[in-house]
Coordinates of C-alpha atoms in Angstrom, one line a residue:
M1 CA 142.1 15.7 113.9
E2 CA 139.0 15.4 116.1
Y3 CA 136.1 13.8 114.3
R4 CA 133.0 16.0 114.3
R5 CA 129.7 14.2 113.5
E6 CA 128.0 17.6 112.8
I7 CA 130.4 18.1 109.8
D8 CA 129.2 14.9 108.2
G9 CA 125.6 16.0 109.0
L10 CA 126.4 19.3 107.3
R11 CA 127.6 17.4 104.2
A12 CA 124.1 15.8 104.0
L13 CA 122.5 19.2 104.2
A14 CA 124.7 20.2 101.3
V15 CA 124.4 17.2 99.0
L16 CA 120.6 16.5 99.2
P17 CA 119.5 19.9 98.0
V18 CA 122.0 19.8 95.1
I19 CA 120.6 16.4 94.0
L20 CA 117.0 17.4 94.3
F21 CA 117.7 20.8 92.5
H22 CA 119.3 19.0 89.6
A23 CA 116.4 16.5 89.6
G24 CA 114.1 19.5 88.8
F25 CA 112.1 19.7 92.1
E26 CA 111.0 23.3 92.2
T27 CA 110.7 23.3 96.0
F28 CA 114.5 23.1 96.1
S29 CA 115.0 26.0 93.7
G30 CA 118.1 27.2 95.5
G31 CA 119.6 23.7 96.0
F32 CA 122.7 24.7 94.0
V33 CA 123.9 26.5 97.2
G34 CA 124.8 23.1 98.5
V35 CA 128.0 23.4 96.5
D36 CA 128.8 26.6 98.4
V37 CA 128.3 24.7 101.7
F38 CA 130.7 22.1 100.4
F39 CA 133.3 24.7 99.7
V40 CA 133.2 26.0 103.3
I41 CA 133.4 22.5 104.7
S42 CA 136.4 21.7 102.5
G43 CA 138.1 25.0 103.4
Y44 CA 137.7 24.3 107.1
L45 CA 138.8 20.7 107.0
I46 CA 141.9 21.1 104.8
T47 CA 143.0 24.3 106.6
T48 CA 142.6 22.5 110.0
I49 CA 144.9 19.7 108.9
I50 CA 147.5 22.0 107.4
L51 CA 147.6 24.3 110.4
S52 CA 148.0 21.3 112.8
E53 CA 150.9 20.0 110.8
L54 CA 152.5 23.5 110.4
E55 CA 152.4 24.1 114.1
R56 CA 154.1 20.8 114.7
G57 CA 156.6 21.4 111.9
K58 CA 155.5 18.3 110.1
F59 CA 153.7 19.6 107.0
S60 CA 154.6 17.9 103.8
I61 CA 153.3 18.9 100.4
V62 CA 153.8 15.4 99.2
N63 CA 151.6 14.0 102.0
F64 CA 149.0 16.7 101.3
Y65 CA 148.6 15.7 97.7
E66 CA 148.7 12.0 98.6
R67 CA 145.7 12.6 100.9
R68 CA 143.9 14.5 98.2
A69 CA 144.5 11.8 95.6
R70 CA 143.2 9.1 98.0
R71 CA 140.1 11.2 98.7
I72 CA 139.2 12.5 95.3
L73 CA 140.5 10.2 92.5
P74 CA 139.2 6.6 93.2
A75 CA 135.5 7.5 93.2
L76 CA 135.9 10.1 90.4
F77 CA 137.7 7.6 88.1
L78 CA 135.1 5.0 88.8
V79 CA 132.2 7.3 87.8
M80 CA 134.1 8.4 84.7
L81 CA 134.8 4.8 83.7
V82 CA 131.2 3.8 84.1
C83 CA 130.0 6.8 82.1
I84 CA 132.1 5.9 79.0
P85 CA 130.1 2.9 77.7
F86 CA 126.8 4.6 78.3
A87 CA 128.1 7.7 76.5
W88 CA 129.2 5.5 73.5
F89 CA 125.9 3.8 73.3
W90 CA 123.5 6.7 73.9
L91 CA 125.2 10.0 72.9
L92 CA 125.1 11.3 69.4
P93 CA 128.4 12.4 67.9
S94 CA 128.1 16.1 68.8
D95 CA 127.3 15.2 72.4
M96 CA 130.0 12.5 72.4
K97 CA 132.5 15.1 71.3
D98 CA 131.5 17.4 74.2
F99 CA 131.7 14.4 76.6
S100 CA 135.2 13.5 75.3
Q101 CA 136.4 17.1 75.8
S102 CA 135.1 17.0 79.3
L103 CA 137.0 13.7 80.0
V104 CA 140.2 15.6 79.2
A105 CA 139.3 18.6 81.3
V106 CA 138.2 16.6 84.3
S107 CA 141.5 14.6 84.2
F108 CA 143.4 17.8 84.7
F109 CA 140.9 19.4 87.0
A110 CA 140.1 22.1 84.5
S111 CA 136.5 21.3 83.8
N112 CA 135.3 24.6 85.3
V113 CA 137.3 26.5 82.7
L114 CA 135.8 24.3 79.9
F115 CA 132.2 24.7 81.1
W116 CA 132.7 28.4 81.5
R117 CA 133.8 28.7 77.9
E118 CA 130.8 26.6 76.8
S119 CA 128.2 28.4 78.9
G120 CA 125.6 30.7 77.7
Y121 CA 121.9 30.9 76.7
F122 CA 122.5 29.2 73.3
D123 CA 124.8 26.4 74.7
T124 CA 123.7 22.8 74.8
A125 CA 121.5 22.4 77.9
A126 CA 123.7 22.1 81.0
E127 CA 121.6 19.3 82.3
L128 CA 122.6 17.1 79.3
K129 CA 126.3 17.1 80.3
P130 CA 127.2 14.0 82.3
L131 CA 130.3 15.5 83.9
L132 CA 129.1 19.1 84.4
H133 CA 129.2 18.9 88.2
T134 CA 132.9 18.2 88.2
W135 CA 133.4 22.0 87.9
S136 CA 133.3 22.3 91.7
L137 CA 136.0 19.6 92.1
A138 CA 138.2 21.6 89.7
V139 CA 137.7 24.8 91.7
E140 CA 138.7 23.0 94.9
E141 CA 141.8 21.3 93.4
Q142 CA 143.0 24.6 91.8
Y143 CA 142.6 26.2 95.2
Y144 CA 144.6 23.4 96.8
V145 CA 147.4 23.9 94.4
L146 CA 147.9 27.4 95.6
F147 CA 146.7 27.5 99.2
P148 CA 149.2 25.1 100.8
L149 CA 152.1 26.8 99.0
F150 CA 150.8 30.1 100.2
L151 CA 150.6 28.9 103.8
M152 CA 154.0 27.4 103.7
I153 CA 155.5 30.7 102.7
A154 CA 153.3 33.0 104.8
W155 CA 153.7 30.9 107.9
R156 CA 157.3 32.2 108.3
F157 CA 155.9 35.7 108.8
G158 CA 153.5 34.6 111.5
K159 CA 149.8 33.9 111.8
R160 CA 148.8 37.6 112.0
W161 CA 150.4 38.4 108.6
T162 CA 148.9 35.2 107.2
L163 CA 145.4 36.2 108.2
L164 CA 145.9 39.7 106.9
L165 CA 146.9 38.5 103.5
L166 CA 144.0 36.0 103.5
S167 CA 141.6 38.7 104.5
A168 CA 142.7 40.9 101.7
A169 CA 142.3 38.0 99.2
F170 CA 138.8 37.3 100.7
L171 CA 137.7 40.9 100.3
A172 CA 139.0 41.1 96.8
G173 CA 137.4 37.8 95.9
I174 CA 133.9 38.7 97.1
A175 CA 134.1 42.1 95.5
L176 CA 135.1 40.5 92.2
A177 CA 132.3 37.9 92.6
Q178 CA 129.7 40.6 93.1
W179 CA 130.8 42.5 90.1
A180 CA 131.2 39.4 87.9
S181 CA 127.9 37.9 88.9
V182 CA 126.2 40.7 87.0
T183 CA 128.6 41.5 84.2
E184 CA 130.2 38.1 83.6
P185 CA 127.9 35.6 85.3
A186 CA 129.3 32.4 83.7
A187 CA 132.9 33.3 84.7
A188 CA 131.6 34.2 88.2
F189 CA 129.9 30.9 88.6
Y190 CA 132.7 28.6 87.4
L191 CA 136.1 30.2 88.1
L192 CA 138.4 30.1 91.1
P193 CA 138.9 33.9 91.6
T194 CA 135.2 34.4 92.2
R195 CA 134.8 31.2 94.2
G196 CA 137.9 31.0 96.3
W197 CA 136.6 33.3 99.0
E198 CA 134.0 30.7 99.9
L199 CA 136.7 28.2 100.8
L200 CA 138.5 31.0 102.7
I201 CA 135.4 31.3 105.0
G202 CA 136.0 27.8 106.0
A203 CA 139.7 28.5 106.4
F204 CA 139.0 31.4 108.7
A205 CA 136.8 29.1 110.8
A206 CA 139.8 26.7 111.1
F207 CA 142.1 29.5 112.1
Y208 CA 139.8 30.6 114.8
L209 CA 139.1 27.1 116.2
S210 CA 142.8 26.4 116.1
T211 CA 143.4 29.0 118.8
A212 CA 140.0 29.3 120.6
D213 CA 137.9 26.8 122.5
R214 CA 134.3 26.7 121.6
A215 CA 133.5 26.4 125.2
V216 CA 134.2 30.2 125.6
F217 CA 130.7 30.7 124.2
S218 CA 127.7 30.3 126.4
R219 CA 125.3 27.4 125.7
G220 CA 122.7 29.9 124.6
T221 CA 125.0 31.7 122.2
S222 CA 126.1 28.5 120.7
E223 CA 122.6 27.2 120.3
F224 CA 121.3 30.5 118.7
C225 CA 124.3 30.8 116.3
G226 CA 124.1 27.1 115.3
W227 CA 120.3 27.3 114.6
F228 CA 120.7 30.6 112.8
G229 CA 123.3 29.0 110.6
L230 CA 120.9 26.2 109.7
V231 CA 118.2 28.7 109.0
L232 CA 120.4 30.6 106.6
I233 CA 121.2 27.5 104.7
L234 CA 117.6 26.4 104.5
F235 CA 116.5 29.9 103.6
S236 CA 118.8 30.0 100.6
V237 CA 117.8 26.4 99.5
F238 CA 114.1 27.2 99.5
T239 CA 114.0 30.8 98.4
Y240 CA 116.9 31.3 95.9
S241 CA 116.5 30.5 92.2
K242 CA 118.6 30.7 89.0
A243 CA 117.5 34.3 88.7
V244 CA 119.6 35.3 91.8
P245 CA 123.0 36.9 90.8
F246 CA 125.5 34.3 92.0
P247 CA 128.0 33.9 93.7
G248 CA 128.1 37.6 94.8
F249 CA 126.8 38.8 98.1
F250 CA 123.9 36.4 97.9
A251 CA 126.4 33.6 98.4
L252 CA 127.2 34.9 101.9
V253 CA 123.9 33.6 103.2
P254 CA 124.6 29.8 102.8
T255 CA 128.4 30.1 103.4
V256 CA 128.1 32.1 106.6
G257 CA 125.4 29.7 107.6
A258 CA 127.8 26.8 107.1
A259 CA 130.5 28.7 109.0
L260 CA 128.2 29.3 112.0
I261 CA 127.4 25.6 112.2
I262 CA 131.1 24.7 112.1
L263 CA 132.0 27.3 114.8
F264 CA 129.1 26.8 117.2
A265 CA 127.5 23.4 116.7
S266 CA 128.8 20.5 118.7
Q267 CA 127.6 17.3 120.3
K268 CA 127.1 19.4 123.5
T269 CA 124.4 21.5 121.7
I270 CA 120.9 20.5 120.6
V271 CA 121.6 21.9 117.1
G272 CA 124.8 19.9 116.9
R273 CA 123.1 16.7 117.9
F274 CA 120.3 17.4 115.4
I275 CA 122.7 18.0 112.5
G276 CA 124.9 15.1 113.7
N277 CA 122.1 12.5 113.9
K278 CA 122.6 9.1 112.5
A279 CA 120.6 9.6 109.3
F280 CA 122.4 12.9 108.4
V281 CA 125.8 11.4 109.2
G282 CA 125.1 8.4 107.1
V283 CA 124.2 10.5 104.1
G284 CA 127.1 12.8 104.8
L285 CA 129.5 9.9 104.6
L286 CA 128.2 9.0 101.2
S287 CA 127.9 12.7 100.1
Y288 CA 131.0 12.7 97.8
S289 CA 130.1 9.6 95.9
A290 CA 126.4 10.6 95.8
Y291 CA 127.4 14.0 94.3
L292 CA 129.5 12.2 91.7
W293 CA 126.8 9.8 90.6
H294 CA 123.7 12.0 90.5
Q295 CA 124.6 14.2 87.5
P296 CA 125.5 11.4 85.1
L297 CA 122.4 9.5 86.0
F298 CA 120.2 12.5 85.4
A299 CA 122.0 13.5 82.2
F300 CA 121.9 10.1 80.5
A301 CA 118.2 9.8 81.5
R302 CA 117.5 13.1 79.8
H303 CA 119.4 11.9 76.7
R304 CA 117.0 9.0 76.6
G305 CA 113.9 11.2 76.6
V306 CA 113.2 11.6 80.3
T307 CA 112.1 15.2 81.1
E308 CA 111.9 17.3 84.2
H309 CA 108.2 16.5 84.4
D310 CA 108.9 12.8 85.0
K311 CA 109.3 13.4 88.8
F312 CA 109.0 9.7 89.8
V313 CA 111.9 8.8 87.5
F314 CA 114.1 11.5 88.8
L315 CA 113.2 10.6 92.4
S316 CA 114.1 7.0 91.7
L317 CA 117.4 8.1 90.1
S318 CA 118.1 10.2 93.2
V319 CA 117.7 7.1 95.4
L320 CA 119.8 5.1 93.0
S321 CA 122.6 7.7 93.3
M322 CA 122.6 7.1 97.1
I323 CA 122.7 3.3 96.6
L324 CA 125.6 3.6 94.1
A325 CA 127.3 6.0 96.5
Y326 CA 127.1 3.4 99.3
F327 CA 128.8 0.7 97.3
G328 CA 131.3 3.3 96.0
W329 CA 132.1 4.5 99.5
R330 CA 132.5 1.0 100.9
Y331 CA 134.4 -0.8 98.2
V332 CA 136.3 2.1 96.5
E333 CA 136.6 5.1 98.7
A334 CA 137.3 3.4 102.0
P335 CA 139.9 0.8 100.7
F336 CA 141.9 3.5 98.9
R337 CA 142.2 5.6 102.1
S338 CA 143.8 2.7 103.9
R339 CA 147.6 2.7 103.7
M340 CA 147.5 -1.1 104.4
F341 CA 146.0 -1.8 101.0
F342 CA 147.5 1.1 99.0
G343 CA 150.9 2.6 99.7
R344 CA 152.0 6.0 98.5
A345 CA 153.7 4.7 95.4
R346 CA 150.6 2.8 94.3
V347 CA 148.4 5.8 94.9
F348 CA 150.5 8.1 92.7
I349 CA 150.9 5.4 90.0
F350 CA 147.1 4.9 90.0
A351 CA 146.6 8.7 89.7
S352 CA 149.1 9.0 86.8
V353 CA 147.8 6.0 84.9
G354 CA 144.1 7.1 85.4
T355 CA 144.8 10.6 84.3
V356 CA 146.7 9.5 81.1
F357 CA 144.0 6.9 80.3
F358 CA 141.0 9.3 80.5
A359 CA 142.8 12.2 78.9
A360 CA 144.0 10.0 76.0
L361 CA 140.5 8.5 75.5
G362 CA 139.0 12.0 75.6
M363 CA 141.4 13.3 73.0
V364 CA 140.6 10.5 70.6
G365 CA 136.9 11.1 70.9
Y366 CA 137.3 14.9 70.5
H367 CA 139.6 14.7 67.5
K368 CA 137.2 12.2 65.9
D369 CA 134.3 14.7 66.4
G370 CA 132.6 12.2 68.7
D371 CA 132.2 9.7 65.9
L372 CA 133.6 6.4 67.4
G373 CA 131.6 4.1 65.1
Q374 CA 128.4 4.3 67.1
T375 CA 126.3 6.0 64.3
S376 CA 125.5 4.9 60.8
E377 CA 126.2 7.0 57.7
V378 CA 122.6 7.9 57.4
Q379 CA 122.5 9.2 60.9
K380 CA 125.7 11.2 60.5
V381 CA 124.4 12.9 57.3
F382 CA 121.2 13.8 59.0
L383 CA 122.8 15.1 62.2
D384 CA 125.4 17.1 60.2
Y385 CA 122.5 19.0 58.6
F386 CA 121.6 20.3 62.0
A387 CA 125.1 21.0 63.3
N388 CA 124.9 24.3 65.0
A389 CA 127.8 24.6 67.5
S390 CA 129.0 28.1 68.4
P391 CA 130.6 30.2 67.1
D392 CA 129.8 29.0 63.6
W393 CA 126.1 28.3 64.0
Q394 CA 126.1 26.3 60.7
Y395 CA 122.4 25.5 60.8
D396 CA 121.5 29.1 61.7
V397 CA 123.5 30.4 58.8
K398 CA 122.2 27.8 56.4
K399 CA 118.6 28.5 57.2
G400 CA 119.1 32.3 57.8
L401 CA 117.6 32.1 61.3
V402 CA 119.4 35.3 62.5
E403 CA 117.7 37.3 59.8
K404 CA 114.3 35.5 59.8
Y405 CA 113.9 35.7 63.5
R406 CA 115.4 39.1 63.8
H407 CA 118.3 38.8 66.2
E408 CA 118.9 42.5 65.8
C409 CA 115.9 43.0 68.0
N410 CA 117.5 41.0 70.9
F411 CA 119.0 42.8 73.9
Y412 CA 121.0 39.6 74.7
D413 CA 124.6 40.2 73.7
I414 CA 125.1 37.3 71.3
A415 CA 128.5 38.6 70.1
K416 CA 129.9 38.3 73.6
Y417 CA 128.4 34.8 74.0
Q418 CA 130.1 33.7 70.8
T419 CA 133.5 34.7 72.1
G420 CA 132.9 32.7 75.3
R421 CA 132.1 35.7 77.5
S422 CA 128.3 35.4 78.1
T423 CA 127.0 38.3 80.1
N424 CA 123.7 39.6 81.5
V425 CA 124.7 43.2 80.6
P426 CA 122.4 44.2 77.7
R427 CA 123.5 45.5 74.3
E428 CA 123.6 49.3 74.3
S429 CA 120.9 49.4 71.7
I430 CA 118.9 47.4 69.2
S431 CA 118.2 48.3 65.6
P432 CA 115.7 51.2 65.1
E433 CA 113.9 49.0 62.5
C434 CA 112.7 46.8 65.4
Y435 CA 110.6 49.6 66.9
A436 CA 110.3 52.5 64.4
S437 CA 107.6 52.6 61.7
G438 CA 106.1 55.1 59.4
K439 CA 102.7 53.3 59.4
S440 CA 99.7 54.1 61.6
S441 CA 99.0 52.2 64.7
D442 CA 96.2 50.2 62.9
Q443 CA 98.9 48.6 60.7
L444 CA 101.3 47.7 63.5
V445 CA 101.9 44.3 65.0
F446 CA 104.3 44.1 67.9
I447 CA 106.1 40.9 69.0
W448 CA 107.2 40.8 72.6
G449 CA 108.9 38.0 74.7
D450 CA 111.8 35.6 74.3
S451 CA 113.1 33.4 71.5
H452 CA 109.8 31.7 71.4
A453 CA 108.4 35.0 70.3
Q454 CA 111.2 35.6 67.9
Q455 CA 110.3 32.4 66.0
L456 CA 106.9 33.9 65.0
N457 CA 108.4 36.8 63.1
H458 CA 109.2 34.9 59.9
G459 CA 105.8 33.3 59.6
L460 CA 104.0 36.5 60.2
R461 CA 106.0 38.4 57.6
E462 CA 105.4 35.7 55.0
S463 CA 101.7 35.3 55.7
L464 CA 100.5 38.9 56.4
S465 CA 100.0 41.4 53.6
G466 CA 102.3 44.3 53.1
D467 CA 99.8 46.6 54.7
Y468 CA 101.2 45.5 58.1
D469 CA 104.5 46.4 59.7
I470 CA 105.9 43.9 62.2
L471 CA 107.9 45.3 65.1
Q472 CA 109.7 43.2 67.7
V473 CA 111.5 43.5 71.0
A474 CA 112.2 40.0 72.1
S475 CA 115.3 38.8 74.0
S476 CA 116.6 35.3 74.5
G477 CA 115.3 33.7 77.7
C478 CA 113.3 36.8 78.8
V479 CA 109.8 36.3 80.2
A480 CA 107.5 39.2 79.4
Q481 CA 106.9 41.2 82.6
L482 CA 105.1 44.4 83.5
D483 CA 107.2 45.5 86.4
A484 CA 110.5 45.8 84.4
V485 CA 112.8 48.9 84.9
E486 CA 115.4 50.4 82.8
S487 CA 118.7 48.6 83.4
K488 CA 122.3 48.6 82.3
V489 CA 123.1 45.3 84.0
D490 CA 120.1 43.0 83.4
Y491 CA 119.3 42.5 79.7
C492 CA 115.8 41.0 80.5
Q493 CA 114.9 44.0 82.6
Q494 CA 116.0 46.3 79.8
S495 CA 114.3 44.4 77.1
N496 CA 110.9 44.3 78.9
W497 CA 111.1 47.9 80.0
F498 CA 112.0 49.0 76.4
A499 CA 109.2 46.9 74.9
L500 CA 106.6 48.4 77.2
E501 CA 107.8 51.9 76.5
K502 CA 107.5 51.4 72.8
I503 CA 104.1 49.8 73.1
K504 CA 102.9 52.7 75.1
E505 CA 104.3 55.1 72.5
L506 CA 103.2 53.3 69.3
K507 CA 99.9 51.8 70.5
P508 CA 100.0 49.0 68.0
K509 CA 96.8 47.3 66.9
V510 CA 98.1 43.9 68.0
V511 CA 100.7 42.7 70.5
I512 CA 101.8 39.1 70.4
V513 CA 103.4 37.8 73.5
G514 CA 105.4 34.6 73.1
Q515 CA 107.6 32.8 75.6
N516 CA 108.8 29.3 76.5
L517 CA 107.1 27.8 79.6
K518 CA 106.5 30.7 82.0
H519 CA 103.0 31.7 81.0
T520 CA 100.4 31.8 83.8
S521 CA 96.8 32.6 83.3
K522 CA 97.1 35.3 86.0
G523 CA 100.1 36.9 84.4
M524 CA 98.4 36.8 80.9
D525 CA 95.3 38.5 82.3
K526 CA 97.4 41.3 84.0
I527 CA 99.5 41.9 80.8
S528 CA 96.4 42.0 78.6
R529 CA 94.6 44.4 80.8
A530 CA 97.6 46.7 81.1
L531 CA 98.2 46.8 77.4
R532 CA 94.6 47.4 76.5
E533 CA 94.6 50.4 79.0
V534 CA 97.4 52.0 76.9
G535 CA 95.6 51.6 73.6
V536 CA 96.4 48.1 72.3
R537 CA 93.2 46.6 70.8
K538 CA 94.2 42.9 70.8
V539 CA 96.8 41.0 72.8
I540 CA 97.5 37.4 71.7
F541 CA 99.5 34.9 73.8
T542 CA 101.1 31.9 72.1
G543 CA 101.4 28.9 74.2
P544 CA 104.4 26.5 74.4
T545 CA 105.6 24.6 71.4
P546 CA 105.9 20.8 71.5
H547 CA 109.1 20.1 73.4
W548 CA 111.3 17.2 72.5
S549 CA 114.0 15.6 74.6
P550 CA 116.8 16.1 74.0
S551 CA 115.8 17.6 70.6
L552 CA 113.6 16.6 67.6
P553 CA 116.6 16.0 65.3
A554 CA 118.2 13.8 68.0
V555 CA 115.0 11.8 68.4
I556 CA 114.7 11.2 64.7
A557 CA 118.4 10.2 64.3
S558 CA 118.5 7.9 67.3
R559 CA 115.1 6.2 66.9
F560 CA 113.8 6.1 63.4
V561 CA 116.0 8.0 60.9
A562 CA 115.5 5.4 58.2
N563 CA 111.7 5.7 58.3
P564 CA 110.5 8.6 60.4
P565 CA 106.8 8.8 61.1
R566 CA 104.8 11.9 60.3
H567 CA 103.6 12.1 63.9
T568 CA 105.0 10.6 67.1
F569 CA 104.8 10.7 70.8
S570 CA 108.4 9.4 71.1
G571 CA 110.7 11.9 72.8
L572 CA 107.8 14.3 73.6
D573 CA 107.7 16.2 76.9
K574 CA 104.2 15.3 78.0
G575 CA 104.5 17.8 80.9
V576 CA 104.4 20.6 78.3
I577 CA 101.2 19.2 76.8
Q578 CA 99.7 19.1 80.3
L579 CA 100.7 22.7 80.9
D580 CA 99.0 23.8 77.6
E581 CA 95.8 21.9 78.6
R582 CA 95.8 23.8 81.9
L583 CA 96.4 27.2 80.4
K584 CA 93.6 26.6 77.8
A585 CA 91.2 25.7 80.6
E586 CA 92.2 28.6 82.8
T587 CA 92.1 31.3 80.1
S588 CA 88.8 30.1 78.6
S589 CA 87.0 32.2 81.3
L590 CA 89.2 35.3 80.9
P591 CA 87.5 37.5 78.3
H592 CA 90.5 39.7 77.6
V593 CA 93.0 36.9 77.1
N594 CA 93.4 35.5 73.5
Y595 CA 95.4 32.3 74.1
V596 CA 96.4 30.3 71.0
S597 CA 97.7 26.7 71.5
L598 CA 100.6 25.6 69.3
I599 CA 100.1 22.1 70.8
D600 CA 96.6 22.0 69.3
Y601 CA 98.0 23.0 66.0
F602 CA 101.0 20.6 65.8
C603 CA 99.7 17.7 67.9
G604 CA 96.8 15.2 67.8
K605 CA 95.9 11.6 68.6
K606 CA 98.9 10.2 66.7
G607 CA 101.4 12.5 68.4
C608 CA 103.0 15.8 67.3
L609 CA 104.0 16.6 63.8
V610 CA 107.6 15.7 62.9
Y611 CA 108.0 17.2 59.5
Y612 CA 106.3 18.7 56.4
G613 CA 106.8 17.5 52.8
D614 CA 108.9 14.6 51.7
D615 CA 112.3 15.7 52.9
V616 CA 112.6 15.1 56.7
A617 CA 115.7 17.4 57.2
E618 CA 114.1 20.3 55.2
G619 CA 110.6 19.8 56.6
V620 CA 111.3 19.2 60.3
T621 CA 109.1 21.3 62.5
T622 CA 111.6 21.9 65.3
W623 CA 115.3 22.3 64.9
D624 CA 116.2 21.9 68.5
F625 CA 114.3 21.1 71.7
G626 CA 111.4 23.4 71.0
H627 CA 112.1 26.3 68.5
L628 CA 110.1 26.2 65.3
T629 CA 111.9 26.0 62.0
P630 CA 111.0 28.6 59.3
I631 CA 108.6 26.3 57.5
A632 CA 106.7 25.5 60.8
S633 CA 106.6 29.2 61.7
Y634 CA 105.1 30.0 58.3
Q635 CA 102.5 27.2 58.4
F636 CA 101.4 28.1 61.9
S637 CA 101.1 31.8 61.1
K638 CA 99.4 31.2 57.7
D639 CA 96.8 28.8 59.2
V640 CA 96.2 30.4 62.7
L641 CA 98.2 33.4 63.8
A642 CA 97.8 35.7 60.8
K643 CA 94.1 35.2 60.8
M644 CA 93.9 36.2 64.5
V645 CA 95.8 39.4 63.7
V646 CA 93.6 40.4 60.8
D647 CA 90.3 39.3 62.4

């Protein structure tokens, strides 16, 4: 197979945005599309090899899987092996159990299915999972179980019929991806049926180039199409975000861009020489190992309290991932690809032993619930108190959070999430008690926003007199917005539209807008003015809560469970404190914006409040990374929020 420098350069254009996206650099908000570019490259390269061997009558399925094992397993096994001691030392039992489960899934290239089943708004933050990124390897390997077998069978009927069948699979796949990206977004993101069409784009490029000479295109056409492909990739990297339904039709932009580069860029074109420059090629050669290393580095850093606001740390870790990738490429990847050092038998023995080892280790960790002797009895008792894994939600049930924070007023379909089928499709309706009242508008308080608005309900109900009725339309993860429209496919649109309609209808005396980290002074001013125009007399915006990494209970358990301080800076996300300071300064000159700082209430010179009373577990202020416990909700409302409502 002819070596093409521009393909390695394209790999660099794929891996760098992925790493910088996962590092939290907002400029690369669509960096996740690098994975889609990888899919196209893989589809092209593997199909090119298979077609070449089929045409010569020399294709061997055993040789094919030997090549895949040489390419994929050595670097993957190395990263998994290095992760294990860090996981044992740094992960708490619940996280260690998840990590153990992922070891098993990765060993059998089924991690995409595992992470699909675990995905959803209430799941442990994805960025805390060291092996999360292996879902893309699972998709590829599942594809390569089926694709070579299909080609072997279809080849007997000729290339034309093969292409027709692949075209039908492509059209069905992209249609399914478009539908699922809205209705079943987690499944769409992780599973082969909604991702396979991206590899087929690369396969089609291979089919075309196997029978056509790129020289048939004029120099001008090749230059234009190559540059246009590069623009498409960069456009998606810098303009897409997590809010884009993916991988439906939006995924065509980076994948078609990659295909155009494969088809039209060469060392005879300027664009081909640009993409195939030494720097890009060097990064491209390291891209696989760099992709493997970056996520564990980031995940373990986050478990140690590093947050997305620590840009220098994540930039340093990004550089470290490239350094580790170089050594992995030189001393692991390259030797294993050489038949002089490792024959076929050794490769398959290595693959079998490695698979059994990691799967067995993962099973032990999973069946021991992640408790491998790394935590004391005191830590285990404390952490068990906060156990809240789906679908049981033991802590939620114990503390009555579903009732206290009124999940019946949430358009997010929690029931579907708990069955492993998270969806963006809103619930058909919420309880009438959320928005219907027999009291006058002077006695109405309306809570609007996301889960950080929901957490205020309990405290207000406990601290306001019975003269008031507290209504609520607040949905998990939904930023309050004025331009929302009625929707049957987007629960946030539906939630915000419904909330605004009810506010206009009821004209409550006070509207409280709460959300996680998406407040802006400009947005608050617009919302306040709009609500006052429809008859609301006071609009209160609550700022962000103190954020702990990875969670306040985890910080307590891992750092000072025996003697926790009343206040601490340990584990705090200082970027959130800086955000609150900026919002206070910006809103101080806006007369219609009533901004109340939770940071000011919970934090001071000694740090932020850890717990109330004498019992740490009962009195803790935050039960996860940043949601208030009922006692903290009550204290804040009693001392601050209720007075603002009444005043």
